[in-house]
C-alpha positions as CSV (number, residue, x, y, z in Angstrom):
1,M,-14.5,89.3,-24.6
2,L,-15.4,87.6,-27.9
3,T,-12.7,86.7,-30.3
4,K,-12.9,87.1,-34.1
5,E,-13.5,83.3,-34.3
6,D,-16.3,83.5,-31.8
7,L,-18.0,86.3,-33.8
8,Q,-17.6,84.3,-37.0
9,A,-19.1,81.2,-35.3
10,I,-22.1,83.3,-34.1
11,A,-22.5,84.8,-37.6
12,A,-22.5,81.3,-39.1
13,M,-25.1,80.1,-36.6
14,M,-27.3,83.2,-37.3
15,D,-27.0,82.5,-41.1
16,E,-28.1,78.9,-40.5
17,K,-31.0,79.9,-38.3
18,L,-32.2,82.6,-40.8
19,K,-31.9,80.4,-43.9
20,P,-35.5,78.9,-43.7
21,I,-36.8,82.4,-43.2
22,N,-34.9,83.8,-46.2
23,D,-36.1,80.8,-48.3
24,R,-39.7,81.6,-47.4
25,L,-39.2,85.3,-48.1
26,E,-37.8,84.5,-51.6
27,K,-41.0,82.4,-52.3
28,V,-43.2,85.2,-51.1
29,E,-41.3,87.7,-53.4
30,L,-41.9,85.4,-56.4
31,V,-45.6,85.2,-55.6
32,T,-45.8,89.0,-55.1
33,S,-44.0,89.6,-58.3
34,G,-46.3,87.3,-60.1
35,T,-49.4,89.0,-58.6
36,R,-48.0,92.4,-59.6
37,I,-47.5,91.3,-63.1
38,L,-51.0,89.8,-63.3
39,V,-52.5,93.1,-62.0
40,E,-50.5,95.2,-64.4
41,N,-51.3,93.0,-67.4
42,E,-54.8,91.6,-66.8
43,V,-56.7,93.7,-64.3
44,D,-55.6,97.0,-65.8
45,R,-56.5,95.8,-69.3
46,A,-59.9,94.5,-68.0
47,I,-60.7,97.9,-66.4
48,K,-59.8,99.7,-69.6
49,V,-62.0,97.4,-71.7
50,L,-64.9,97.9,-69.2
51,G,-64.5,101.6,-69.4
52,E,-64.6,101.5,-73.1
53,G,-67.7,99.4,-73.0
54,H,-69.4,102.0,-70.7
55,Q,-68.4,104.8,-73.1
56,G,-70.1,102.8,-75.9
57,I,-73.3,102.6,-73.8
58,I,-73.2,106.3,-73.0
59,D,-72.7,107.1,-76.7
60,T,-75.6,104.8,-77.7
61,M,-77.9,106.4,-75.1
62,K,-77.1,109.9,-76.4
63,T,-78.4,108.8,-79.8
64,L,-81.5,107.1,-78.4
65,I,-82.9,110.2,-76.6
66,T,-82.6,113.7,-77.7
67,P,-82.4,116.7,-75.4
68,N,-86.0,117.7,-76.5
69,Q,-87.2,114.2,-75.6
70,L,-85.5,114.4,-72.2
71,E,-87.2,117.8,-71.5
72,D,-90.5,116.3,-72.5
73,V,-90.0,113.4,-70.1
74,T,-89.0,115.7,-67.3
75,A,-92.1,117.8,-67.8
76,R,-94.3,114.7,-67.9
77,V,-92.8,113.4,-64.7
78,F,-93.3,116.8,-63.0
79,A,-96.9,116.8,-64.1
80,L,-97.4,113.3,-62.8
81,E,-95.9,114.2,-59.4
82,E,-98.1,117.2,-59.1
83,G,-101.2,115.1,-60.0
84,F,-100.2,112.5,-57.4
85,R,-99.8,115.2,-54.7
86,E,-103.2,116.7,-55.6
87,H,-104.9,113.3,-55.5
88,S,-103.3,112.4,-52.2
89,E,-104.6,115.7,-50.7
90,Q,-108.1,114.9,-52.0
91,I,-108.0,111.4,-50.6
92,D,-107.0,112.8,-47.2
93,Q,-109.8,115.3,-47.3
94,L,-112.4,112.6,-48.1
95,R,-111.1,110.4,-45.3
96,R,-111.4,113.3,-42.9
97,K,-115.0,113.9,-44.0
98,T,-116.1,110.3,-43.9
99,G,-114.3,109.6,-40.6
């Protein structure tokens, strides 16, 4: 059976063996803490600024094209698509006739 002194000696040996690991973990914790602070301060701020910039673009676009203009463009695109379909069918018919 182990005595109290034996257990204390084992504990001291374990502490000595684990010291390099604990030192490395402390360094990792410092790096992790620094990274967390960077993300909280810099990345979050950058994302917020980016979002505000996009909102500015959206607001500008709303002033550049009115709903009526958008409807007009939509109608024109629809008309162009229909004309394209019709012309494609006519080309196919001509190809079939001419072989």
